Amino acid sequence: MTNPKSEIRNPKLPKPLFHQMVVVGVGLIGGSLALAARKAGLVEAVVGVDSDPGHREVAVAQGMLDRAADRLSGSLDHADLVVLAVPVETITALLPEVARHADGGCLVTDVGSVKGPILAAGDLAFPDGRFVAGHPIAGRERSGPGAARADLFDHANWIVTPSGLTRPEALERLARLWQGVGSTVVRMEAAWHDGVFAAVSHLPHLVAYALMNAVVGMPHWEEQVRFSAGGLRDFTRVAASDPAMWRDIFLMNRDPILQALAAYRDVLGRLEDAIRIGDGDALIAALAQARIARGEISSSSGKP
Amino acid sequence: MTNPKSEIRNPKLPKPLFHQMVVVGVGLIGGSLALAARKAGLVEAVVGVDSDPGHREVAVAQGMLDRAADRLSGSLDHADLVVLAVPVETITALLPEVARHADGGCLVTDVGSVKGPILAAGDLAFPDGRFVAGHPIAGRERSGPGAARADLFDHANWIVTPSGLTRPEALERLARLWQGVGSTVVRMEAAWHDGVFAAVSHLPHLVAYALMNAVVGMPHWEEQVRFSAGGLRDFTRVAASDPAMWRDIFLMNRDPILQALAAYRDVLGRLEDAIRIGDGDALIAALAQARIARGEISSSSGKP
């Protein structure tokens, strides 16, 4: 089935970078990439692979895909780009299968939030350097293809973590695609990426999950949360995230997360001690320090 | 100095509930209350007491006050209502002084986030039951009178925690004031209040402060936080709060906070164990449970 929307092209658009992009996992990120790449004329055709029939139906109905399939086998025959947009443990599991089915000229990339183990698995599956590990820093509270937006990657950072094996021309061609959907491409070492995201993303999610669950474990918690204006409410966005995605991230980025968690527990323990012994000066110093970080985060993002 | 704005009254407004309201601490909450009560015609005059000259200047310039003073002495002569809107330790410290300066018919209330110790101090200072302990559940990221808004208490819950000593007619008259500025008055036991807010507000703030400080303690943290879209960013609102206000809350509500913190550390420890041993099922169960709490918080507030 050919989706007629794919036939309408703006003549001013650039020559497509890829003939057939296969997006594996048509959720928020995969669906948004399909929409954005089609809209910008960067790909001629998009095939979506998803085991969830509801995801396939929504994605085709909303004009994200030219064709949807429920499995890799048979879907990669004419692909010159495969984008793995599934939970990170599934990415590493699928890489050898993609290598078996894809043509020799086909580039392969991923959008996972952990990079070291995926880069290692990608280099193993594609020893000719066709795998480019990536991570777009974009998201929404909602998940699934129904939440997808063509402008999700506009003004986002799209991190790439090439290895010594990664082919420079593969990296360059994908960088043009990510720039074409509005992102700034940022190059990083995979290990540095995993340490940074353990601190600024994975640990905060872990802390938020623990807080929500601690509250759920308290007596009469349903009555209590009625009064959670501010405070607890700030943590709820995180708890809306997809559990399978976060289970995989926590397991795959284990060591950097445990390291960041140990630092966090030290700080929390010192705050607890100050409360216990009534050390107001130590509390003021700690609370003032937190404002510094806030200022830095606000100024670096341009958002309040 | 009489502010001319106070002379303009809507003839349809109700008879004022109080002739002269003295707001001690003209910050976000005190300033907003002054604005809201004047706008609704619930008070004839508002006097603001604040030791910060900048606060007094902003409050008078923005028409919140009829008069500003830098100390309690001399400010309470004609007051029939005193509202203590300062950090909670300062509230308990000021109560005996308010009792010395205020007329016998003057009602006294507070807006502190901890209620048990303040209620005890209030009953001690006003054994005739003129003190009504209260806590409006309203706030903004910014603090100070420049952030004050006349609609801050619109659709908010205003918690009151009367004791056996509190005069019913004093409670009733203040409840009409809180309703007059748009709030729903919710009656609670002080000890229950302090347990609830330890869980839904004080612990989340403590956790957020610890997280921000853990990140600040990491090497190259300024570079790292550039990538904190989502995750860490959700915690930054909390870190903008006034340090002195939160120091006081942490110290005054120590026992309920330490109890909530112990429950939280247990949950966090179990998540850490699951990550360490690679127990994906335990992680999925915990992450799914956090979604339940989120659903409850969203549905009880009507906000996503």
Coordinates of C-alpha atoms in Angstrom, one line a residue:
Chain A
M1 CA 0.0 0.0 0.0
T2 CA 1.4 3.4 -1.0
N3 CA 0.3 6.3 1.0
P4 CA -0.6 9.1 -1.4
K5 CA 0.8 11.8 0.9
S6 CA 4.3 10.6 0.1
E7 CA 3.8 11.5 -3.5
I8 CA 3.3 15.2 -2.8
R9 CA 6.6 17.0 -2.7
N10 CA 7.7 20.5 -2.4
P11 CA 9.9 21.1 -5.5
K12 CA 12.1 23.4 -3.4
L13 CA 13.0 20.6 -1.0
P14 CA 16.5 19.1 -1.2
K15 CA 17.2 15.8 -3.0
P16 CA 16.2 13.0 -0.5
L17 CA 19.2 11.7 1.6
F18 CA 17.7 8.2 1.7
H19 CA 15.4 6.3 -0.5
Q20 CA 13.8 4.0 2.0
M21 CA 14.1 4.6 5.8
V22 CA 12.9 1.7 8.0
V23 CA 11.9 2.8 11.5
V24 CA 11.9 0.0 13.9
G25 CA 9.6 0.9 16.8
V26 CA 7.0 3.4 15.8
G27 CA 6.5 5.2 19.2
L28 CA 7.0 8.8 20.1
I29 CA 10.5 9.1 18.8
G30 CA 10.2 6.7 15.8
G31 CA 6.9 8.2 14.8
S32 CA 8.1 11.8 15.1
L33 CA 11.2 11.0 13.0
A34 CA 9.1 9.5 10.3
L35 CA 6.8 12.6 10.3
A36 CA 9.8 15.0 10.4
A37 CA 11.8 13.3 7.7
R38 CA 8.9 13.0 5.3
K39 CA 7.8 16.6 5.9
A40 CA 11.3 17.9 5.1
G41 CA 11.6 15.7 2.0
L42 CA 14.7 13.9 3.4
V43 CA 13.5 10.4 2.7
E44 CA 11.5 9.0 -0.3
A45 CA 9.7 6.3 1.6
V46 CA 9.3 5.3 5.3
V47 CA 8.6 1.8 6.4
G48 CA 7.6 1.2 10.0
V49 CA 8.2 -2.0 11.9
D50 CA 6.3 -2.5 15.2
S51 CA 5.0 -5.6 16.9
D52 CA 2.1 -3.6 18.4
P53 CA -0.9 -3.6 15.9
G54 CA -2.3 -0.4 17.6
H55 CA 1.0 1.4 16.9
R56 CA 1.0 0.3 13.2
E57 CA -2.6 1.4 12.8
V58 CA -2.1 4.8 14.3
A59 CA 1.1 5.4 12.4
V60 CA -0.4 4.5 9.0
A61 CA -3.6 6.4 9.7
Q62 CA -1.7 9.6 10.6
G63 CA 0.4 9.5 7.5
M64 CA 3.7 8.7 9.1
L65 CA 4.5 5.6 7.1
D66 CA 4.3 4.4 3.5
R67 CA 4.0 0.8 4.8
A68 CA 3.9 -0.9 8.2
A69 CA 5.2 -4.4 9.0
D70 CA 5.1 -6.5 12.2
R71 CA 8.6 -8.0 11.8
L72 CA 12.1 -7.2 10.5
S73 CA 12.2 -10.1 8.1
G74 CA 11.1 -8.9 4.7
S75 CA 11.0 -5.3 5.7
L76 CA 14.6 -4.3 5.1
D77 CA 14.9 -5.5 1.4
H78 CA 15.1 -2.0 -0.1
A79 CA 16.2 -0.1 2.9
D80 CA 19.2 2.2 2.8
L81 CA 18.6 3.4 6.4
V82 CA 17.4 1.5 9.5
V83 CA 16.6 3.5 12.6
L84 CA 16.2 1.4 15.8
A85 CA 13.8 3.3 18.0
V86 CA 13.0 0.6 20.6
P87 CA 14.0 0.2 24.3
V88 CA 17.8 -0.1 24.6
E89 CA 18.0 -3.8 25.5
T90 CA 15.9 -4.5 22.4
I91 CA 18.3 -2.4 20.3
T92 CA 21.3 -4.5 21.2
A93 CA 19.2 -7.7 20.7
L94 CA 18.1 -6.7 17.2
L95 CA 21.4 -5.5 15.8
P96 CA 22.6 -8.9 14.6
E97 CA 19.2 -9.6 13.0
V98 CA 19.4 -6.2 11.2
A99 CA 22.8 -7.2 10.0
R100 CA 21.5 -10.5 8.5
H101 CA 18.6 -8.8 6.7
A102 CA 19.9 -5.5 5.5
D103 CA 21.8 -4.8 2.2
G104 CA 25.5 -4.1 2.4
G105 CA 25.0 -0.4 1.6
C106 CA 22.4 0.2 4.3
L107 CA 23.2 2.5 7.1
V108 CA 22.0 1.6 10.6
T109 CA 21.5 4.0 13.6
D110 CA 19.6 4.0 16.9
V111 CA 18.1 6.6 19.3
G112 CA 18.8 4.9 22.6
S113 CA 19.5 6.8 25.9
V114 CA 22.6 4.6 26.7
K115 CA 25.4 4.5 24.2
G116 CA 28.4 2.5 25.3
P117 CA 26.9 -1.1 25.2
I118 CA 24.9 -0.2 22.0
L119 CA 28.0 1.1 20.2
A120 CA 29.9 -2.0 21.1
A121 CA 27.1 -4.3 19.9
G122 CA 26.7 -2.2 16.7
D123 CA 30.4 -2.4 15.9
L124 CA 30.3 -6.1 16.4
A125 CA 27.2 -6.5 14.1
F126 CA 28.6 -4.1 11.5
P127 CA 32.4 -4.5 11.4
D128 CA 32.5 -2.4 8.2
G129 CA 31.5 0.7 10.3
R130 CA 28.0 1.2 8.9
F131 CA 26.5 1.6 12.4
V132 CA 26.2 5.1 13.8
A133 CA 25.1 5.4 17.5
G134 CA 22.9 8.4 18.3
H135 CA 20.6 9.9 20.9
P136 CA 18.2 12.7 20.2
I137 CA 17.5 14.8 23.4
A138 CA 13.9 15.2 22.9
G139 CA 10.8 13.8 24.4
R140 CA 7.3 14.4 25.7
E141 CA 5.3 13.4 28.7
R142 CA 3.2 11.1 26.5
S143 CA 4.5 8.1 24.6
G144 CA 3.4 6.1 21.5
P145 CA 2.8 7.2 17.9
G146 CA -0.3 9.2 18.9
A147 CA 2.1 11.6 20.7
A148 CA 4.4 11.9 17.7
R149 CA 5.1 15.4 16.3
A150 CA 6.9 16.6 13.2
D151 CA 8.6 19.3 15.2
L152 CA 9.8 17.2 18.1
F153 CA 13.5 17.5 17.0
D154 CA 13.4 21.2 16.2
H155 CA 16.1 23.0 18.3
A156 CA 17.1 19.7 20.0
N157 CA 20.6 18.3 20.5
W158 CA 21.1 15.1 18.6
I159 CA 24.1 13.4 20.2
V160 CA 26.2 11.0 18.1
T161 CA 28.9 8.8 19.6
P162 CA 31.0 7.4 16.8
S163 CA 33.7 4.8 17.5
G164 CA 37.1 4.4 15.8
L165 CA 35.3 2.0 13.5
T166 CA 32.4 4.2 12.4
R167 CA 32.7 5.3 8.8
P168 CA 33.1 9.1 8.6
E169 CA 30.8 9.3 5.5
A170 CA 28.1 7.4 7.3
L171 CA 28.3 9.7 10.2
E172 CA 28.2 12.7 7.8
R173 CA 25.2 11.5 5.9
L174 CA 23.2 10.9 9.2
A175 CA 24.3 14.2 10.6
R176 CA 22.7 15.9 7.5
L177 CA 19.4 13.9 8.3
W178 CA 19.4 15.0 11.9
Q179 CA 20.2 18.6 10.9
G180 CA 17.4 18.4 8.3
V181 CA 14.8 17.6 11.0
G182 CA 16.0 20.7 12.9
S183 CA 18.5 19.3 15.4
T184 CA 22.0 20.4 16.3
V185 CA 24.4 17.4 16.0
V186 CA 26.7 17.1 19.1
R187 CA 29.6 14.6 19.0
M188 CA 30.6 12.9 22.2
E189 CA 32.5 9.9 23.5
A190 CA 30.0 7.1 24.3
A191 CA 31.4 6.6 27.9
W192 CA 31.2 10.4 28.6
H193 CA 27.6 10.4 27.3
D194 CA 26.6 7.5 29.6
G195 CA 28.1 9.3 32.6
V196 CA 26.4 12.6 31.8
F197 CA 23.0 11.0 31.2
A198 CA 23.3 8.9 34.4
A199 CA 23.6 12.2 36.3
V200 CA 21.2 14.5 34.5
S201 CA 18.5 12.1 33.4
H202 CA 18.7 8.5 34.7
L203 CA 19.4 9.4 38.3
P204 CA 16.6 12.0 38.4
H205 CA 14.2 9.5 37.0
L206 CA 15.2 6.9 39.5
V207 CA 14.8 9.4 42.4
A208 CA 11.3 10.5 41.1
Y209 CA 10.2 6.9 40.8
A210 CA 11.4 6.2 44.3
L211 CA 9.6 9.2 45.7
M212 CA 6.3 8.4 44.0
N213 CA 6.5 4.8 45.3
A214 CA 7.4 5.9 48.8
V215 CA 4.2 8.1 48.8
V216 CA 2.1 5.2 47.4
G217 CA 3.4 3.1 50.3
M218 CA 2.1 5.5 52.9
P219 CA -1.2 5.0 54.7
H220 CA -4.1 7.1 53.2
W221 CA -1.8 8.2 50.4
E222 CA -4.8 8.9 48.0
E223 CA -6.1 11.6 50.5
Q224 CA -2.6 13.0 50.9
V225 CA -1.8 13.5 47.3
R226 CA -4.8 15.8 47.0
F227 CA -2.6 18.4 48.6
S228 CA 0.4 17.9 46.4
A229 CA 0.4 21.3 44.7
G230 CA 4.1 21.9 43.8
G231 CA 6.5 19.5 45.4
L232 CA 5.4 16.1 44.5
R233 CA 3.6 17.3 41.4
D234 CA 6.9 18.3 39.8
F235 CA 7.9 14.7 39.9
T236 CA 4.9 13.3 38.1
R237 CA 5.9 13.9 34.5
V238 CA 8.8 11.5 35.0
A239 CA 6.5 8.8 36.3
A240 CA 4.4 8.9 33.1
S241 CA 7.4 7.6 31.1
D242 CA 7.3 4.1 29.6
P243 CA 8.3 1.5 32.2
A244 CA 9.9 -0.9 29.7
M245 CA 12.0 1.9 28.3
W246 CA 13.3 2.9 31.7
R247 CA 13.8 -0.6 33.0
D248 CA 16.1 -1.1 30.0
I249 CA 18.0 2.1 30.6
F250 CA 18.5 1.4 34.4
L251 CA 19.8 -2.1 33.6
M252 CA 22.0 -1.1 30.6
N253 CA 23.6 2.0 32.2
R254 CA 24.0 0.3 35.6
D255 CA 27.5 1.3 36.6
P256 CA 27.3 5.0 35.8
I257 CA 23.8 5.1 37.5
L258 CA 25.0 3.3 40.6
Q259 CA 28.0 5.8 40.8
A260 CA 25.7 8.8 40.5
L261 CA 23.3 7.3 43.0
A262 CA 26.1 6.8 45.6
A263 CA 27.0 10.5 45.3
Y264 CA 23.3 11.5 45.6
R265 CA 22.9 9.3 48.7
D266 CA 25.9 11.0 50.3
V267 CA 24.4 14.4 49.8
L268 CA 21.0 13.3 51.0
G269 CA 22.6 11.8 54.1
R270 CA 24.3 15.0 54.9
L271 CA 21.0 16.9 54.6
E272 CA 19.3 14.3 56.8
D273 CA 22.1 14.7 59.5
A274 CA 21.7 18.5 59.4
I275 CA 17.9 18.2 60.0
R276 CA 18.4 15.6 62.7
I277 CA 20.9 17.7 64.7
G278 CA 19.2 21.0 63.8
D279 CA 22.1 22.5 61.9
G280 CA 20.4 25.5 60.2
D281 CA 23.6 26.9 58.8
A282 CA 24.4 23.7 57.0
L283 CA 20.9 23.6 55.6
I284 CA 21.1 27.2 54.3
A285 CA 24.4 26.5 52.7
A286 CA 23.0 23.4 50.9
L287 CA 19.8 25.1 49.8
A288 CA 21.8 28.1 48.5
Q289 CA 24.1 25.8 46.5
A290 CA 21.1 24.1 44.8
R291 CA 20.1 27.5 43.5
I292 CA 23.5 27.8 41.7
A293 CA 22.8 24.6 39.7
R294 CA 19.3 25.9 38.9
G295 CA 20.7 29.1 37.5
E296 CA 23.1 27.2 35.3
I297 CA 20.4 24.9 34.0
S298 CA 18.1 27.8 33.2
S299 CA 20.8 29.9 31.5
S300 CA 22.1 27.0 29.4
S301 CA 18.7 26.2 28.1
G302 CA 17.3 29.7 27.8
K303 CA 14.2 28.4 29.6
P304 CA 13.1 29.5 33.1
Chain B
M1 CA 0.7 57.8 53.9
T2 CA -2.6 56.8 52.5
N3 CA -2.6 55.0 49.2
P4 CA -5.4 56.5 47.0
K5 CA -6.2 53.0 45.5
S6 CA -7.7 51.9 48.8
E7 CA -10.4 54.6 48.5
I8 CA -11.9 53.2 45.3
R9 CA -14.4 50.6 46.2
N10 CA -16.9 48.6 44.2
P11 CA -20.3 49.4 45.8
K12 CA -21.5 45.9 45.2
L13 CA -18.7 44.5 47.4
P14 CA -19.6 43.0 50.7
K15 CA -19.1 44.9 54.0
P16 CA -15.4 44.5 54.9
L17 CA -14.7 41.6 57.3
F18 CA -11.8 43.5 58.9
H19 CA -11.0 47.2 59.4
Q20 CA -7.2 46.9 59.5
M21 CA -5.3 43.8 58.5
V22 CA -1.6 43.8 59.4
V23 CA 0.5 41.5 57.2
V24 CA 3.8 40.6 58.8
G25 CA 6.2 39.6 56.0
V26 CA 5.3 41.1 52.6
G27 CA 6.6 38.4 50.3
L28 CA 4.8 36.3 47.7
I29 CA 2.1 35.0 50.1
G30 CA 1.7 38.1 52.3
G31 CA 1.8 40.4 49.3
S32 CA -0.7 38.3 47.3
L33 CA -3.1 38.2 50.3
A34 CA -2.9 42.0 50.7
L35 CA -3.7 42.4 47.0
A36 CA -6.5 39.8 47.0
A37 CA -8.2 41.1 50.2
R38 CA -8.1 44.7 49.0
K39 CA -9.4 43.8 45.6
A40 CA -12.3 41.9 47.0
G41 CA -13.1 44.6 49.5
L42 CA -12.7 42.3 52.4
V43 CA -10.5 44.7 54.4
E44 CA -10.6 48.4 54.8
A45 CA -6.9 49.0 55.2
V46 CA -3.7 46.9 55.0
V47 CA -0.5 47.6 56.9
G48 CA 2.6 45.7 55.9
V49 CA 5.4 44.9 58.3
D50 CA 8.7 43.8 56.7
S51 CA 12.3 44.3 57.8
D52 CA 13.4 44.3 54.1
P53 CA 13.3 47.9 52.8
G54 CA 13.1 46.6 49.2
H55 CA 10.0 44.5 50.0
R56 CA 8.3 47.5 51.6
E57 CA 9.1 49.7 48.7
V58 CA 7.8 47.3 46.1
A59 CA 4.7 46.5 48.1
V60 CA 3.7 50.2 48.5
A61 CA 4.6 51.1 44.9
Q62 CA 2.4 48.2 43.6
G63 CA -0.6 49.3 45.7
M64 CA -0.6 46.3 48.1
L65 CA -0.5 48.3 51.3
D66 CA -1.9 51.5 52.8
R67 CA 1.2 51.7 55.0
A68 CA 4.4 49.9 55.5
A69 CA 6.5 49.6 58.7
D70 CA 9.8 48.0 59.5
R71 CA 8.8 46.6 62.9
L72 CA 5.8 45.2 64.8
S73 CA 5.9 47.8 67.6
G74 CA 3.5 50.6 66.8
S75 CA 2.1 48.8 63.8
L76 CA -0.6 46.8 65.5
D77 CA -2.4 49.7 67.4
H78 CA -5.6 49.6 65.3
A79 CA -5.3 46.1 63.9
D80 CA -8.2 43.7 64.1
L81 CA -6.3 41.0 62.2
V82 CA -2.6 40.1 62.1
V83 CA -1.4 37.6 59.5
L84 CA 2.0 36.1 60.0
A85 CA 3.5 35.4 56.6
V86 CA 7.2 34.9 57.5
P87 CA 9.3 31.7 57.7
V88 CA 7.9 29.2 60.3
E89 CA 10.6 29.6 63.0
T90 CA 10.0 33.4 62.8
I91 CA 6.3 32.9 63.2
T92 CA 6.7 31.0 66.5
A93 CA 9.3 33.6 67.7
L94 CA 6.9 36.5 66.9
L95 CA 3.7 35.2 68.5
P96 CA 4.5 36.4 72.0
E97 CA 5.4 39.8 70.7
V98 CA 2.2 40.0 68.7
A99 CA 0.3 39.1 71.9
R100 CA 2.0 42.0 73.7
H101 CA 1.2 44.6 71.1
A102 CA -2.2 43.6 69.7
D103 CA -5.6 44.7 71.1
G104 CA -7.7 42.1 72.9
G105 CA -10.2 41.8 70.0
C106 CA -7.5 41.3 67.3
L107 CA -7.5 37.9 65.6
V108 CA -4.2 36.4 64.7
T109 CA -3.4 33.8 62.0
D110 CA -0.4 32.5 60.1
V111 CA 0.3 30.9 56.7
G112 CA 3.1 28.5 57.7
S113 CA 3.7 25.1 56.1
V114 CA 4.1 23.4 59.4
K115 CA 1.2 23.5 61.9
G116 CA 1.7 21.5 65.1
P117 CA 4.5 23.6 66.7
I118 CA 2.9 26.9 65.5
L119 CA -0.5 25.9 66.8
A120 CA 1.0 25.1 70.2
A121 CA 2.9 28.4 70.3
G122 CA -0.2 30.3 69.2
D123 CA -2.4 28.7 71.9
L124 CA 0.3 29.6 74.5
A125 CA 0.5 33.2 73.3
F126 CA -3.3 33.6 73.0
P127 CA -4.9 31.5 75.7
D128 CA -8.3 33.1 74.8
G129 CA -8.3 31.2 71.5
R130 CA -7.8 34.2 69.1
F131 CA -5.1 32.4 67.2
V132 CA -6.2 30.4 64.1
A133 CA -3.5 28.3 62.5
G134 CA -3.7 28.2 58.7
H135 CA -1.8 27.1 55.5
P136 CA -2.8 28.2 52.0
I137 CA -1.7 25.7 49.4
A138 CA -0.6 28.2 46.8
G139 CA 2.8 29.3 45.6
R140 CA 4.9 30.2 42.6
E141 CA 8.4 29.6 41.5
R142 CA 9.4 33.2 42.3
S143 CA 9.3 34.7 45.7
G144 CA 9.1 38.2 47.1
P145 CA 6.4 40.9 46.7
G146 CA 7.3 41.4 43.1
A147 CA 5.9 37.9 42.4
A148 CA 2.6 38.6 44.3
R149 CA -0.7 38.2 42.4
A150 CA -4.2 39.0 43.5
D151 CA -5.4 35.7 42.1
L152 CA -2.9 33.5 43.9
F153 CA -5.5 31.9 46.2
D154 CA -8.1 31.4 43.5
H155 CA -9.2 27.8 43.5
A156 CA -6.6 27.0 46.2
N157 CA -7.1 24.9 49.3
W158 CA -6.7 27.0 52.5
I159 CA -6.0 24.5 55.3
V160 CA -7.0 25.5 58.9
T161 CA -6.0 23.4 61.9
P162 CA -7.9 24.7 64.9
S163 CA -7.2 23.3 68.4
G164 CA -9.7 22.7 71.2
L165 CA -8.8 26.2 72.4
T166 CA -9.5 28.0 69.0
R167 CA -12.6 30.1 69.2
P168 CA -15.2 28.9 66.7
E169 CA -16.2 32.5 65.8
A170 CA -12.6 33.4 65.1
L171 CA -12.2 30.4 62.8
E172 CA -15.5 31.3 61.1
R173 CA -14.6 34.9 60.4
L174 CA -11.2 33.9 59.0
A175 CA -12.8 31.2 56.9
R176 CA -15.0 33.9 55.3
L177 CA -11.8 35.9 54.5
W178 CA -10.1 32.9 52.8
Q179 CA -13.2 32.0 50.9
G180 CA -13.5 35.7 49.9
V181 CA -10.1 35.5 48.2
G182 CA -11.2 32.5 46.2
S183 CA -10.0 29.5 48.4
T184 CA -11.7 26.4 49.7
V185 CA -11.3 26.1 53.4
V186 CA -10.2 22.6 54.5
R187 CA -10.1 21.7 58.2
M188 CA -7.5 19.3 59.4
E189 CA -5.8 18.1 62.6
A190 CA -2.4 19.8 62.9
A191 CA -0.5 16.6 63.3
W192 CA -2.2 15.0 60.3
H193 CA -1.3 18.2 58.3
D194 CA 2.3 17.9 59.2
G195 CA 2.5 14.2 58.2
V196 CA 0.8 14.9 54.9
F197 CA 3.0 17.8 54.0
A198 CA 6.1 16.0 55.1
A199 CA 5.2 13.4 52.4
V200 CA 3.8 15.4 49.5
S201 CA 5.9 18.6 49.9
H202 CA 8.8 18.6 52.3
L203 CA 10.3 15.3 51.3
P204 CA 10.0 16.1 47.6
H205 CA 11.8 19.4 48.2
L206 CA 14.5 17.7 50.2
V207 CA 15.0 15.1 47.5
A208 CA 15.2 17.8 44.8
Y209 CA 17.8 19.8 46.8
A210 CA 19.9 16.7 47.3
L211 CA 19.7 15.8 43.6
M212 CA 20.7 19.3 42.5
N213 CA 23.6 19.3 45.0
A214 CA 24.8 15.9 44.0
V215 CA 25.0 17.1 40.4
V216 CA 26.8 20.3 41.4
G217 CA 29.3 18.0 43.2
M218 CA 30.2 16.1 40.0
P219 CA 33.2 16.9 37.8
H220 CA 32.4 19.1 34.8
W221 CA 28.8 19.5 36.0
E222 CA 28.3 22.8 34.1
E223 CA 28.9 20.9 30.8
Q224 CA 26.7 18.1 31.9
V225 CA 23.6 20.1 32.8
R226 CA 23.5 21.5 29.2
F227 CA 21.9 18.2 28.3
S228 CA 19.3 18.1 31.1
A229 CA 16.2 18.3 29.0
G230 CA 13.5 16.7 31.1
G231 CA 14.8 14.7 34.1
L232 CA 16.9 17.2 36.1
R233 CA 15.0 20.1 34.7
D234 CA 11.8 19.0 36.5
F235 CA 13.5 19.5 39.8
T236 CA 14.7 23.0 39.2
R237 CA 11.5 24.8 40.2
V238 CA 11.9 23.5 43.7
A239 CA 15.5 24.7 44.0
A240 CA 14.3 28.3 43.3
S241 CA 12.5 28.4 46.6
D242 CA 13.6 30.6 49.4
P243 CA 16.4 28.9 51.4
A244 CA 15.4 30.5 54.8
M245 CA 11.8 29.4 54.4
W246 CA 12.8 25.8 53.6
R247 CA 15.5 25.6 56.3
D248 CA 12.8 26.5 58.8
I249 CA 10.3 24.0 57.5
F250 CA 12.9 21.2 57.5
L251 CA 13.9 22.0 61.1
M252 CA 10.4 22.6 62.5
N253 CA 8.8 19.5 60.8
R254 CA 11.8 17.3 61.6
D255 CA 10.2 14.1 62.9
P256 CA 7.5 13.7 60.2
I257 CA 10.1 14.5 57.5
L258 CA 12.7 12.0 58.9
Q259 CA 9.9 9.4 59.0
A260 CA 9.0 10.0 55.3
L261 CA 12.6 10.1 54.4
A262 CA 13.2 6.7 56.0
A263 CA 10.3 5.2 53.9
Y264 CA 11.8 6.9 50.8
R265 CA 15.3 5.5 51.4
D266 CA 13.9 2.0 51.8
V267 CA 12.2 2.3 48.4
L268 CA 15.2 3.8 46.7
G269 CA 17.4 1.0 48.3
R270 CA 15.2 -1.6 46.7
L271 CA 15.4 0.0 43.3
E272 CA 19.1 0.2 43.7
D273 CA 19.2 -3.5 44.6
A274 CA 17.1 -4.4 41.5
I275 CA 19.5 -2.5 39.3
R276 CA 22.6 -4.0 40.9
I277 CA 21.4 -7.6 40.4
G278 CA 19.6 -6.9 37.1
D279 CA 16.1 -7.7 38.3
G280 CA 14.0 -6.4 35.4
D281 CA 10.7 -7.7 36.7
A282 CA 11.1 -5.8 40.0
L283 CA 11.9 -2.7 38.1
I284 CA 8.9 -3.0 35.8
A285 CA 6.7 -3.5 38.8
A286 CA 8.1 -0.5 40.6
L287 CA 7.9 1.8 37.5
A288 CA 4.3 0.7 36.8
Q289 CA 3.4 1.4 40.5
A290 CA 4.7 5.0 40.2
R291 CA 2.3 5.5 37.3
I292 CA -0.6 4.7 39.6
A293 CA 0.3 7.6 42.0
R294 CA 0.7 9.9 39.0
G295 CA -2.8 9.0 37.8
E296 CA -4.2 9.8 41.2
I297 CA -2.4 13.1 41.5
S298 CA -3.5 14.2 38.0
S299 CA -7.1 13.2 38.5
S300 CA -7.4 14.8 42.0
S301 CA -6.1 18.1 40.6
G302 CA -7.7 18.1 37.2
K303 CA -4.2 19.0 35.8
P304 CA -2.1 16.6 33.7

